[in-house]
C-alpha positions as MATLAB code, in Angstrom:
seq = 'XXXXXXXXXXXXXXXXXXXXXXXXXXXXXXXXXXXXXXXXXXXXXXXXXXXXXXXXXXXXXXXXXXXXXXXXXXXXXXXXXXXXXXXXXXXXXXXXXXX';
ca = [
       4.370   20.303  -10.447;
       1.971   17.927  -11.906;
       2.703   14.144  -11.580;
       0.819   11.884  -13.708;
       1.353    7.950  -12.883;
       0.329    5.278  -15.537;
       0.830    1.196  -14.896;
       0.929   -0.767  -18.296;
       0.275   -4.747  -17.605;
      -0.047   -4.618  -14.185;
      -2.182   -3.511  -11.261;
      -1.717    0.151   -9.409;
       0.244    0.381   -5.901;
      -0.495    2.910   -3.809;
       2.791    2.681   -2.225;
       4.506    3.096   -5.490;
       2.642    6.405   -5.879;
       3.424    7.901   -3.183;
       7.039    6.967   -3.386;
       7.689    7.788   -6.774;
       5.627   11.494   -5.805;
       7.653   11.970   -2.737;
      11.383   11.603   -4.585;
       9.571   13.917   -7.660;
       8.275   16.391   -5.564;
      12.093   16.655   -3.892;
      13.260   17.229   -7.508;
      10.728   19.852   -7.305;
      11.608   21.681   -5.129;
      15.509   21.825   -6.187;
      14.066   22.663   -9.502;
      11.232   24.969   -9.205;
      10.909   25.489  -13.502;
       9.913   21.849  -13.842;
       6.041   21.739  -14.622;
       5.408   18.230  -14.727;
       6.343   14.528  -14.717;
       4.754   11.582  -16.815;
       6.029    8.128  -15.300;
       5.399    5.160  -16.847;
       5.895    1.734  -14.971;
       5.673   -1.658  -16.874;
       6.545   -5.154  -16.137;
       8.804   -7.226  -18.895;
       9.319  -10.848  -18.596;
      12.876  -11.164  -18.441;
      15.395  -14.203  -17.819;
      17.980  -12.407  -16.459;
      15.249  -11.154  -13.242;
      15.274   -7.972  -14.039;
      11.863   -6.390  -16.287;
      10.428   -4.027  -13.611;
      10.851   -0.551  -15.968;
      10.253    2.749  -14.468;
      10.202    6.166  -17.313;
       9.857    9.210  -16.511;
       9.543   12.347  -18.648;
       9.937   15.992  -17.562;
       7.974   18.487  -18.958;
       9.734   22.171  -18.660;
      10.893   25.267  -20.492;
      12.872   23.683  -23.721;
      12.709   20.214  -24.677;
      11.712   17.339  -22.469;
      13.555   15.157  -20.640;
      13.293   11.608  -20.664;
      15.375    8.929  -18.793;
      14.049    4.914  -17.930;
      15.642    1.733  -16.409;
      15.086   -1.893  -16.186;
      16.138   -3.227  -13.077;
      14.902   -6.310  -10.417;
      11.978   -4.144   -8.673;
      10.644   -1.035   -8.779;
      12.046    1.005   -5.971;
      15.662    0.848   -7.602;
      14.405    1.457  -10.762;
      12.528    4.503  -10.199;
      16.116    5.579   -8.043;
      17.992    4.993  -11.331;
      15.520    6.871  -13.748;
      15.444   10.112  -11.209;
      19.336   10.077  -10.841;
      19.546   10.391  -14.474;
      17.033   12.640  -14.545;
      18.728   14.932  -11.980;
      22.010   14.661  -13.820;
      20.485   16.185  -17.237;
      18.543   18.612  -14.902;
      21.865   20.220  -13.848;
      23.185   19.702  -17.545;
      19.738   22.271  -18.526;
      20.683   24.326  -15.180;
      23.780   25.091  -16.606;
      22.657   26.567  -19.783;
      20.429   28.793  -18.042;
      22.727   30.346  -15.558;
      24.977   31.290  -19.019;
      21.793   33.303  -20.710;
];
């Protein structure tokens, strides 16, 4: 799987690559078909101290999938945008094992 990281209005972390690979490449592996991820992060200014937004889109057989969240930093946010990922993931699963 390729992973392809992008930072809009703000500087690149390391550490945010290699988490964000390491809980992608896990997805991965429980879904071999995926061929690769675009995530997006991007700092808001928000009141309410959230802002930090973390998308992610799945390239794989079929349509893409796309999930994002806002939340107060970037670790639970990219947590949040692979859960939902995982949860249309097993959606698309069970389509296949019908065919």
């Amino acid at each position: 799987m390729t992973i392809n990281i992008q930072y809009v209005n703000m500087a690149t972390s390391e550490a945010m690559n290699e988490y964000v690979s390491e809980r992608l490449k896990k997805l991965g592996k429980k879904y071999e078909w995926i061929i690769s991820a675009q995530v997006h992060f991007e700092v808001q200014p928000d009141p309410k101290g959230k802002g930090k937004i973390c998308k992610i889109e799945l390239s794989l057989p079929g349509p893409r999938i796309f999930a994002s969240s806002d939340e107060k930093n970037y670790e639970l946010s990219v947590k949040n945008t692979i859960s939902d990922l995982e949860k249309q993931l097993k959606k698309r699963k069970e389509i296949y094992k019908t065919h």
